[in-house]
PDB file of C-alpha atoms and ligand atoms in Angstrom:
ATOM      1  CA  UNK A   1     -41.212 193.622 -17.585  1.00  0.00           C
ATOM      2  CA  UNK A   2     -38.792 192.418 -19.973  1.00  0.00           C
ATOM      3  CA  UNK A   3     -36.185 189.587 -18.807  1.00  0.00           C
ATOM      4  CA  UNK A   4     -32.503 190.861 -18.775  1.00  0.00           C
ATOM      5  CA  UNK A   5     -31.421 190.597 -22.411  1.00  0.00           C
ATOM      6  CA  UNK A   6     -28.681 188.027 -22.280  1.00  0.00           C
ATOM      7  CA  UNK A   7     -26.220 187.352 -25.189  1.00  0.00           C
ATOM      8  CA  UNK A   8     -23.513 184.805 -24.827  1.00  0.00           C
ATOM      9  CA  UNK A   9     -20.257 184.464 -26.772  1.00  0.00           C
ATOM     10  CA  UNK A  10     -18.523 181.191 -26.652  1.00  0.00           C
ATOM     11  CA  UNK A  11     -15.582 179.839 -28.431  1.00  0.00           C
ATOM     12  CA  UNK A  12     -11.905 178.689 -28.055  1.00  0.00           C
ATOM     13  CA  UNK A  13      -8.999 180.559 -26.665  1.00  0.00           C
ATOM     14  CA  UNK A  14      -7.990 183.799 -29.362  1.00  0.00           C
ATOM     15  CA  UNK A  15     -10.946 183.760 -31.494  1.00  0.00           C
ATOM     16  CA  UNK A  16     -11.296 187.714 -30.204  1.00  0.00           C
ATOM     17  CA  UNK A  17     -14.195 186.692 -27.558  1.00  0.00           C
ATOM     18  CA  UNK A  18     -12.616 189.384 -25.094  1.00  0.00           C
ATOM     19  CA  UNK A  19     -12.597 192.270 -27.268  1.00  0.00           C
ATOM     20  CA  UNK A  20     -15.631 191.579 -28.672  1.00  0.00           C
ATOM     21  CA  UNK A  21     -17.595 190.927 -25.794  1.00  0.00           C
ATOM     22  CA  UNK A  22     -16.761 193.817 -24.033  1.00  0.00           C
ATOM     23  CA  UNK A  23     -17.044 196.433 -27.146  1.00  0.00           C
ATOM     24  CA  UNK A  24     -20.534 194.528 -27.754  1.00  0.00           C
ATOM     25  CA  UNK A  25     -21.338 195.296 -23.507  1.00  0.00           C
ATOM     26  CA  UNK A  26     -20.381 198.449 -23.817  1.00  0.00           C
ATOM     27  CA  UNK A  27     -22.068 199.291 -27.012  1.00  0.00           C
ATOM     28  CA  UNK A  28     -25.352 198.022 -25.254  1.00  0.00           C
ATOM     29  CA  UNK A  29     -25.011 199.409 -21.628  1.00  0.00           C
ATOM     30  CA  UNK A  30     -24.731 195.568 -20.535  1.00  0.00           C
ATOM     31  CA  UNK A  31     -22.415 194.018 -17.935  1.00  0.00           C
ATOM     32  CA  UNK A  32     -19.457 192.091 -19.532  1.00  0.00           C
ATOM     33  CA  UNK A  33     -18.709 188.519 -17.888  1.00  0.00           C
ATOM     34  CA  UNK A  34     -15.586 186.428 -18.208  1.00  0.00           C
ATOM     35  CA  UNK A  35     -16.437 183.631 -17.398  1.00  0.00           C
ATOM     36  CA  UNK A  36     -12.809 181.730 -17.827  1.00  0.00           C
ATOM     37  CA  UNK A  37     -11.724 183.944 -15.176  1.00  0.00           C
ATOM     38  CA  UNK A  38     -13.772 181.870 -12.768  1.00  0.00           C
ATOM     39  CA  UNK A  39     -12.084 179.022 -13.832  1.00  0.00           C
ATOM     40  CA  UNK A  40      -8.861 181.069 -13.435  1.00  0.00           C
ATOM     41  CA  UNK A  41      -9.699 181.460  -9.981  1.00  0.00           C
ATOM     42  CA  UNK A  42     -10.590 178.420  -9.246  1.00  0.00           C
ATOM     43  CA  UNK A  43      -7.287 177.528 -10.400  1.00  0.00           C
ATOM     44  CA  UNK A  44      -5.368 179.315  -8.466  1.00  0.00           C
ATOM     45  CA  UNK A  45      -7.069 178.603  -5.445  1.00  0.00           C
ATOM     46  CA  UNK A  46      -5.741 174.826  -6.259  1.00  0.00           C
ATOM     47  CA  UNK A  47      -2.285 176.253  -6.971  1.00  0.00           C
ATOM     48  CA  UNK A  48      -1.689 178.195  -4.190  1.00  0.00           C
ATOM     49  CA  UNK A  49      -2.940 175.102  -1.647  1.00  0.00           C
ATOM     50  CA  UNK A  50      -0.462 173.451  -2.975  1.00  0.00           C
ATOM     51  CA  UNK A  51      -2.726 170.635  -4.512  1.00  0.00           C
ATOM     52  CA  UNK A  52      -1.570 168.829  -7.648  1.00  0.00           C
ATOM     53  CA  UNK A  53      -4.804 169.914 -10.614  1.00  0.00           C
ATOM     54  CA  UNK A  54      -4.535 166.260 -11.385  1.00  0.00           C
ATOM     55  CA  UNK A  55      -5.406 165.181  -7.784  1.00  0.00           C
ATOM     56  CA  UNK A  56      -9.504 165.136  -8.004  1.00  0.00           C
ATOM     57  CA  UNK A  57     -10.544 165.249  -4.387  1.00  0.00           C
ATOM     58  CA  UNK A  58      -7.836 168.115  -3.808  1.00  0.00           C
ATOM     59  CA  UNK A  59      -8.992 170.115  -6.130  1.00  0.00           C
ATOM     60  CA  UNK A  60     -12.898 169.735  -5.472  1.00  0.00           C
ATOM     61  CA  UNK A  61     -11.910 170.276  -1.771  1.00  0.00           C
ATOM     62  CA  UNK A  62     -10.193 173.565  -2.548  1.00  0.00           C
ATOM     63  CA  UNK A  63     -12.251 175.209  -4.714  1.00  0.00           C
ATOM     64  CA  UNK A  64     -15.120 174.301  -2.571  1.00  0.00           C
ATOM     65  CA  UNK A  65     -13.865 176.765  -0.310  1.00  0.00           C
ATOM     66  CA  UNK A  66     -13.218 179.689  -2.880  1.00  0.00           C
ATOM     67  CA  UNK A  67     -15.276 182.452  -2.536  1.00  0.00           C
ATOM     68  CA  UNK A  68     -14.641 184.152  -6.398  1.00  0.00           C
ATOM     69  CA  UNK A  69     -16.300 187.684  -6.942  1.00  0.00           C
ATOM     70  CA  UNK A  70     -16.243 190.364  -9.927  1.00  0.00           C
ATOM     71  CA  UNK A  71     -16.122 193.768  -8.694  1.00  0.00           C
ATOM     72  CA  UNK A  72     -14.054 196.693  -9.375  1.00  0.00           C
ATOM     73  CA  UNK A  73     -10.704 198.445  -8.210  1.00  0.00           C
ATOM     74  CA  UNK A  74     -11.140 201.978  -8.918  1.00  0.00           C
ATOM     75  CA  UNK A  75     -12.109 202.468 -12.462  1.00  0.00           C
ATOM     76  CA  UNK A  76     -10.849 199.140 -13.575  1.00  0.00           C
ATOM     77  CA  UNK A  77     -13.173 195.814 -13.714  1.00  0.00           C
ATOM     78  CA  UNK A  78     -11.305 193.445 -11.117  1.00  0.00           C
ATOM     79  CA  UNK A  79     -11.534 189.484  -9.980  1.00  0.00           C
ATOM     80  CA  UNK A  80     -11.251 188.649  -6.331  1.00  0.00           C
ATOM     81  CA  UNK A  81     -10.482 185.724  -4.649  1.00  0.00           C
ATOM     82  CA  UNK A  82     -10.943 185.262  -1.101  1.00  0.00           C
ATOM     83  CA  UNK A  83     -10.756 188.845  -0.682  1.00  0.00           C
ATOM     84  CA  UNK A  84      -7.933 189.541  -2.089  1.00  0.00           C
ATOM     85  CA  UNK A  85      -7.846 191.337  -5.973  1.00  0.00           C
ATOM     86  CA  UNK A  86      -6.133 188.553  -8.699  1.00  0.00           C
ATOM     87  CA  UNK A  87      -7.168 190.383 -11.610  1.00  0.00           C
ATOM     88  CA  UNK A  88      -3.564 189.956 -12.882  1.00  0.00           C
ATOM     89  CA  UNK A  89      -2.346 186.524 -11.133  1.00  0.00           C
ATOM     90  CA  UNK A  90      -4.369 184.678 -13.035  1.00  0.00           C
ATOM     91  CA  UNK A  91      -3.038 185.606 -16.112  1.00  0.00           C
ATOM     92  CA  UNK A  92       0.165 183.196 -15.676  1.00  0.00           C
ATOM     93  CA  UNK A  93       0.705 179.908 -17.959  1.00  0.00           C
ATOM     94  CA  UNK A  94       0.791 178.159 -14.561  1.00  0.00           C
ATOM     95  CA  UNK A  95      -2.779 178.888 -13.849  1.00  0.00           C
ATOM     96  CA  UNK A  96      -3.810 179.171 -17.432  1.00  0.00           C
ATOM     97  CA  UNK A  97      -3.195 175.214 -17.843  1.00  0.00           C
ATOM     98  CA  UNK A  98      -4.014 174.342 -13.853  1.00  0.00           C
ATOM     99  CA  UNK A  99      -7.718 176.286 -15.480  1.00  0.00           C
ATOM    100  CA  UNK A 100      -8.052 173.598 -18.272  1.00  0.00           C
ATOM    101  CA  UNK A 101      -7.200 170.918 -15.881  1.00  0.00           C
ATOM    102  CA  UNK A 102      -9.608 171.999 -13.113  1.00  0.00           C
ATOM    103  CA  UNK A 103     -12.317 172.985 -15.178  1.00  0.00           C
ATOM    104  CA  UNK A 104     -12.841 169.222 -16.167  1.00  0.00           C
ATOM    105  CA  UNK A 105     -14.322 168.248 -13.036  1.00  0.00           C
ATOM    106  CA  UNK A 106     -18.340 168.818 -12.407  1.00  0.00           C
ATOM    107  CA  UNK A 107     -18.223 169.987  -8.918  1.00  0.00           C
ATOM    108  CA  UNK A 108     -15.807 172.512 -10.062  1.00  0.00           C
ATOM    109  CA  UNK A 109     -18.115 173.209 -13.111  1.00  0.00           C
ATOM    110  CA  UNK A 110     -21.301 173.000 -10.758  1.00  0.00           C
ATOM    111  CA  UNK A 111     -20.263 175.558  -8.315  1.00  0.00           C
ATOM    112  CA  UNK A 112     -18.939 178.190 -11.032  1.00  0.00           C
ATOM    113  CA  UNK A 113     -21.965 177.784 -13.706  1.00  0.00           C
ATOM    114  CA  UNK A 114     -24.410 178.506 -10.436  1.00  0.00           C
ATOM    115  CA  UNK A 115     -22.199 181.734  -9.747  1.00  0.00           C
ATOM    116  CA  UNK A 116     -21.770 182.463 -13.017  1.00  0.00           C
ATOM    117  CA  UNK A 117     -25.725 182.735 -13.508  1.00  0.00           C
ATOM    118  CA  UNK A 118     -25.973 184.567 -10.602  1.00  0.00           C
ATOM    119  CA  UNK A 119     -24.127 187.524 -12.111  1.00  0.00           C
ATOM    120  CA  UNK A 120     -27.301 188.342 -14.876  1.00  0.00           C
ATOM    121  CA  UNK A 121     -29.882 187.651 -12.551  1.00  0.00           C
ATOM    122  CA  UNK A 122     -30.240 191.582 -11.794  1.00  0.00           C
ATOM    123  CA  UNK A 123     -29.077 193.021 -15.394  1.00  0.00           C
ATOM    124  CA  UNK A 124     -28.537 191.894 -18.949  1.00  0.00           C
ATOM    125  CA  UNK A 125     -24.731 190.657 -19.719  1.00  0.00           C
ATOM    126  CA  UNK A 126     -22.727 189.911 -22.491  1.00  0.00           C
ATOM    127  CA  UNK A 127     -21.145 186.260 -21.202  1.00  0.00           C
ATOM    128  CA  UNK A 128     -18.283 184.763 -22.757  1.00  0.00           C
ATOM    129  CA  UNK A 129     -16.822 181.606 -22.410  1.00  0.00           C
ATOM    130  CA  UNK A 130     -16.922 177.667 -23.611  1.00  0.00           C
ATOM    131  CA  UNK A 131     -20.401 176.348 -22.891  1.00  0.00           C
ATOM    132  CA  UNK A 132     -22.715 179.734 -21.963  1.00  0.00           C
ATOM    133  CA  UNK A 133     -24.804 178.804 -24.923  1.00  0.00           C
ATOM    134  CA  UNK A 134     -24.973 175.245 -24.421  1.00  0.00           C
ATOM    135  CA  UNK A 135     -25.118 174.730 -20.296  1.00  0.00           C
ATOM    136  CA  UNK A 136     -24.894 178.009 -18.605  1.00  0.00           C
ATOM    137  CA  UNK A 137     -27.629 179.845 -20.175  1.00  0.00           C
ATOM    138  CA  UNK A 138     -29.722 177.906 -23.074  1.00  0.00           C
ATOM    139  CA  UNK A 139     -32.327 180.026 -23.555  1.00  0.00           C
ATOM    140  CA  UNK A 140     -30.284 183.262 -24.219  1.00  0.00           C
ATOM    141  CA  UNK A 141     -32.153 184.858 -27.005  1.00  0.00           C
ATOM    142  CA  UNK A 142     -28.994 185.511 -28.938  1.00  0.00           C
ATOM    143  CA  UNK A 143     -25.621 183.202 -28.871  1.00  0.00           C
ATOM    144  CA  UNK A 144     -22.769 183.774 -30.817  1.00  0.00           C
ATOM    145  CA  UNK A 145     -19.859 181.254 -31.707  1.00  0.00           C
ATOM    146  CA  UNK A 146     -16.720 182.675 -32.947  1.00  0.00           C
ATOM    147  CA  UNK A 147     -13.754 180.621 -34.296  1.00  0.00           C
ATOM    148  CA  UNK A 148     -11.096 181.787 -35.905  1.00  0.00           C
ATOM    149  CA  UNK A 149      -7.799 179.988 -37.256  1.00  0.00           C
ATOM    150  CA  UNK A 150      -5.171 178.447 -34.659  1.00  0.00           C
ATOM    151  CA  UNK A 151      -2.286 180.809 -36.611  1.00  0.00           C
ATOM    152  CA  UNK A 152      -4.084 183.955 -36.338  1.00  0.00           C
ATOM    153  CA  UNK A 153      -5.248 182.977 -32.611  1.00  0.00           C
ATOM    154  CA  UNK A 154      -1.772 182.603 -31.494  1.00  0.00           C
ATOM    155  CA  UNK A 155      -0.439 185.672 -33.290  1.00  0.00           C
ATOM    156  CA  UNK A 156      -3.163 187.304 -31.450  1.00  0.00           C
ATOM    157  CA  UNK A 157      -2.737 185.851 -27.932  1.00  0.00           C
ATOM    158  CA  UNK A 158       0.993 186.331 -28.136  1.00  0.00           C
ATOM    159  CA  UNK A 159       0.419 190.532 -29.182  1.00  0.00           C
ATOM    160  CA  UNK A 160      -1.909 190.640 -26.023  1.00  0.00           C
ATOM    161  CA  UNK A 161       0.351 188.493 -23.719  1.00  0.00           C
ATOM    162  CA  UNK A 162       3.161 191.296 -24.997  1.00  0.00           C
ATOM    163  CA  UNK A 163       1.280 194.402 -24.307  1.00  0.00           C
ATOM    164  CA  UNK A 164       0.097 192.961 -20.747  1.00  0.00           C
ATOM    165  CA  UNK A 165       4.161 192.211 -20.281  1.00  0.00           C
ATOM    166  CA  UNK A 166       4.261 188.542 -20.450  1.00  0.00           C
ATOM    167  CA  UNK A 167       7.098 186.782 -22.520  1.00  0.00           C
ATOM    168  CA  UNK A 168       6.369 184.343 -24.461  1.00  0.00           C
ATOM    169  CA  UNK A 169       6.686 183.293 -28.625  1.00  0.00           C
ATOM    170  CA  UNK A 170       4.558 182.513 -31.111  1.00  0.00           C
ATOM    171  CA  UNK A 171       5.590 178.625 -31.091  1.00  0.00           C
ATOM    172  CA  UNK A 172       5.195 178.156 -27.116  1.00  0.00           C
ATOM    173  CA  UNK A 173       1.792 180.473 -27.245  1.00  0.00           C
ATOM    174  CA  UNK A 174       0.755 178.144 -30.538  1.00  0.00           C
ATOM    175  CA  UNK A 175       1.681 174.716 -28.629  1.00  0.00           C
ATOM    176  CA  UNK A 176      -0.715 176.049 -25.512  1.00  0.00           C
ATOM    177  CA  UNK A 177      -3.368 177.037 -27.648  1.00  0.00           C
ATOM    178  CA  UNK A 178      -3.221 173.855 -29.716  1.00  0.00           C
ATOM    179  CA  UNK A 179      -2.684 171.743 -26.139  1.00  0.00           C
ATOM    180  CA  UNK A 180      -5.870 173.660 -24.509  1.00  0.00           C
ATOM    181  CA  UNK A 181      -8.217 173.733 -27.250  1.00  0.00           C
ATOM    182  CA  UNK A 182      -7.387 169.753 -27.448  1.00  0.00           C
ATOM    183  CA  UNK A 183      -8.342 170.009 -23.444  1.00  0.00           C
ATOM    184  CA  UNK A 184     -11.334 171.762 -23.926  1.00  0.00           C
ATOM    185  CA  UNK A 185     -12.563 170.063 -27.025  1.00  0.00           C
ATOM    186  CA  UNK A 186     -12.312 166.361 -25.551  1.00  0.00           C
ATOM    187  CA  UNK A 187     -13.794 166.312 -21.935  1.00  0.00           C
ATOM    188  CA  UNK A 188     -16.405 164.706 -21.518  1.00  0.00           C
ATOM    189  CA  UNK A 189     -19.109 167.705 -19.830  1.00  0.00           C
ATOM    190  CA  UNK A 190     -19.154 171.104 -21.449  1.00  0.00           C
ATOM    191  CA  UNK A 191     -16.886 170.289 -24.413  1.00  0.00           C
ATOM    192  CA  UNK A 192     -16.745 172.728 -26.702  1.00  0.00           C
ATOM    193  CA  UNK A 193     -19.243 172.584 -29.097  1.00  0.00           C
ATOM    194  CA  UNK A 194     -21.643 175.373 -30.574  1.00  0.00           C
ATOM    195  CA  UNK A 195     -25.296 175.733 -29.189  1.00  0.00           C
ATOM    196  CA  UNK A 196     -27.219 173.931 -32.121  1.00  0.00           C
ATOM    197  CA  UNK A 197     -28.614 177.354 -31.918  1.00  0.00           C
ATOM    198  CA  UNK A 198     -25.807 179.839 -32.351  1.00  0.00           C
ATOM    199  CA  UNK A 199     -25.004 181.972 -34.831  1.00  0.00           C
ATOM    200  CA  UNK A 200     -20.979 180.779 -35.976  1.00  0.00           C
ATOM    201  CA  UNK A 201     -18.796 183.996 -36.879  1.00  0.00           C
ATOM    202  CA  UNK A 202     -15.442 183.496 -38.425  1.00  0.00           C
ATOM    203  CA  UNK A 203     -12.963 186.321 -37.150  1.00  0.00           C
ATOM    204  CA  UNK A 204     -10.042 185.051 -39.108  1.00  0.00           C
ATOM    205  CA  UNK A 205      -9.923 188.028 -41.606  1.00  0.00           C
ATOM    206  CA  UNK A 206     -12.594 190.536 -39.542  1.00  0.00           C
ATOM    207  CA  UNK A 207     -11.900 193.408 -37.403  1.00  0.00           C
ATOM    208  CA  UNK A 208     -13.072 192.996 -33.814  1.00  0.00           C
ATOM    209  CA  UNK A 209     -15.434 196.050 -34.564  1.00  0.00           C
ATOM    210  CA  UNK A 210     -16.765 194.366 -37.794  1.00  0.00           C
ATOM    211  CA  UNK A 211     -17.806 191.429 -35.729  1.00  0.00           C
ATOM    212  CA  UNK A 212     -19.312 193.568 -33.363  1.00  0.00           C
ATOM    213  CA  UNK A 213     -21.538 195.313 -36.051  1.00  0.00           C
ATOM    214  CA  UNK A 214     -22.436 192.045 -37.094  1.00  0.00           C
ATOM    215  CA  UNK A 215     -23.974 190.926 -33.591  1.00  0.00           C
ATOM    216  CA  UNK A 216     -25.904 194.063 -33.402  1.00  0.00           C
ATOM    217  CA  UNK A 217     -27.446 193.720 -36.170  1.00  0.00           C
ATOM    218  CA  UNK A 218     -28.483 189.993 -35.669  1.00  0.00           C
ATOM    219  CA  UNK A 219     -29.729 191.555 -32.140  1.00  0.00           C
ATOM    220  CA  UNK A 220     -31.829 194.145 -34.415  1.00  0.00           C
ATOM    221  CA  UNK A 221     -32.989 191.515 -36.787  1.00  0.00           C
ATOM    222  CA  UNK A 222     -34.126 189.603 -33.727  1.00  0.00           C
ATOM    223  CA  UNK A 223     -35.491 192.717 -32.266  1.00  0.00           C
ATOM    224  CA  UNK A 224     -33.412 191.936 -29.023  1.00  0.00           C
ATOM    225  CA  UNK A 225     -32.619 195.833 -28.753  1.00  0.00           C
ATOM    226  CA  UNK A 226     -34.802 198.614 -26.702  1.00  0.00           C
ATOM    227  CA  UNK A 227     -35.324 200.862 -29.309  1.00  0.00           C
ATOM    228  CA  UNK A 228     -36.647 198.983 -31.944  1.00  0.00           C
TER     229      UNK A 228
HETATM  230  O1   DC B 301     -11.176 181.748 -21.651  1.00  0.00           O
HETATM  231  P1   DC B 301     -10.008 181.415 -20.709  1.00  0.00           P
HETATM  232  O2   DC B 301      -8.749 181.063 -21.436  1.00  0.00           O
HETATM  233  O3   DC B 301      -9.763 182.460 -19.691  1.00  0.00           O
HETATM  234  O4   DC B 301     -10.479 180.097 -19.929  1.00  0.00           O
HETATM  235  C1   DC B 301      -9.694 179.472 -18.937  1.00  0.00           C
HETATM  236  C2   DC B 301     -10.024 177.978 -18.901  1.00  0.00           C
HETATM  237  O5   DC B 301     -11.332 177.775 -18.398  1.00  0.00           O
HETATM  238  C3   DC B 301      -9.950 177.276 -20.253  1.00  0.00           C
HETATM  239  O6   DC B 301      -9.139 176.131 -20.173  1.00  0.00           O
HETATM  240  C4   DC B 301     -11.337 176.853 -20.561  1.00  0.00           C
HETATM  241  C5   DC B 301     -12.063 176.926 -19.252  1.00  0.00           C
HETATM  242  N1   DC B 301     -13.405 177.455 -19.426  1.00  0.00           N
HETATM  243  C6   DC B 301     -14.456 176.565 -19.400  1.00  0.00           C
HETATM  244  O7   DC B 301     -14.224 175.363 -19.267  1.00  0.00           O
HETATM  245  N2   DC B 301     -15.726 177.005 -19.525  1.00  0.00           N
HETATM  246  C7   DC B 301     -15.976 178.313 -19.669  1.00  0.00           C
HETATM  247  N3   DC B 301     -17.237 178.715 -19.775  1.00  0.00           N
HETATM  248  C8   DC B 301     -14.911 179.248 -19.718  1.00  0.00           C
HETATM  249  C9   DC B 301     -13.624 178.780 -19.590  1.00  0.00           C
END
């Protein structure tokens, strides 16, 4: 029997990994993973226990008692924590930089990558996120890493954070892209760095669908799909 086809799809905040991901899951009948939003999670476990992000052993203590799931309510994918659905409260600048702080830290990293692979043992995913192709899952067959500039990123994030109703501008969403991708870039395990491996994909000037087409047909080239 074939293994579960997994493709993974890393890169930094607003390059359009969302979109594309999911069009590219649904496109292939695979399940879509977000990987930040365990990180999210974790991060507002820490928040709401009232630890400090910068306070090691807190954090490591609380998230060591998170139990983070991805299920569904009603027809829409969902993120639980403890029970309880947090789809949208982790979504909130607060938890967005408590994410970047907490996801420094290897026991926070070692509990989420081991969930995080749990979720394609049973079926193929599309897995998006900083280091799937370099730590998570190395031997995916096809990994994609997609940049695009910091300008268009924020003008991006900003349009999403205003159609999901969160205020913000296009400096303050800028400065938080520029601060995280600094975060993300410089720590010392799982920077963010392309797989040696994986395919880079500039979506600067593309059309989340045009990048889309583009992964399918490396995934044909490859012969990664079922009916070639
Ligand atoms: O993709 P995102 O903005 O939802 O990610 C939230 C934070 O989690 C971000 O600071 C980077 C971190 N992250 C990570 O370290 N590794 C991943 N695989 C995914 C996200």
């Amino acid at each position: 029997m074939n293994r579960p086809l997994i493709i993974t799809i890393d890169g930094p905040a607003g390059a359009g990994k969302s979109t594309v991901a999911q069009m590219l899951a649904a496109r292939l009948g695979l399940n879509y993973v977000d990987s930040g939003a365990t990180y999210r999670a974790a991060a507002l476990k820490v928040v709401k226990s009232g630890a400090s992000p910068d306070d090691e052993n807190a954090v490591a203590e609380a998230v060591s008692s998170a139990e983070i799931d991805f299920g569904a309510e009603g027809d829409a994918p969902a993120v639980f924590l403890d029970g309880r659905n947090v789809t949208q409260a982790i979504r909130t600048p607060e938890v967005t930089l408590a994410a970047a702080k907490v996801s420094r830290l290897p026991e926070v990293r070692k509990k989420l990558i081991a969930l995080q692979r749990s979720l394609a043992r049973e079926k193929g995913v599309v897995m998006e996120g900083r280091d799937i192709g370099t730590v998570v899952f190395p031997d995916a067959p096809l990994k994609i890493f997609l940049k695009a500039d910091v300008a268009e990123r924020a003008r991006r994030r900003l349009k999403q954070d205003q159609e999901d109703g969160r205020a913000s501008t296009l400096e303050q969403t800028a400065y938080e892209i520029g601060r995280r991708d600094q975060l993300d870039a410089e720590r010392k395990i799982s920077p963010l760095v392309p797989a040696p491996d994986a395919v880079e994909i500039d979506s600067t000037h593309l059309k989340a669908d045009q990048v889309v087409d583009q992964i399918l047909e490396i995934a044909r080239e490859r012969k990664l799909l079922e009916s070639d």
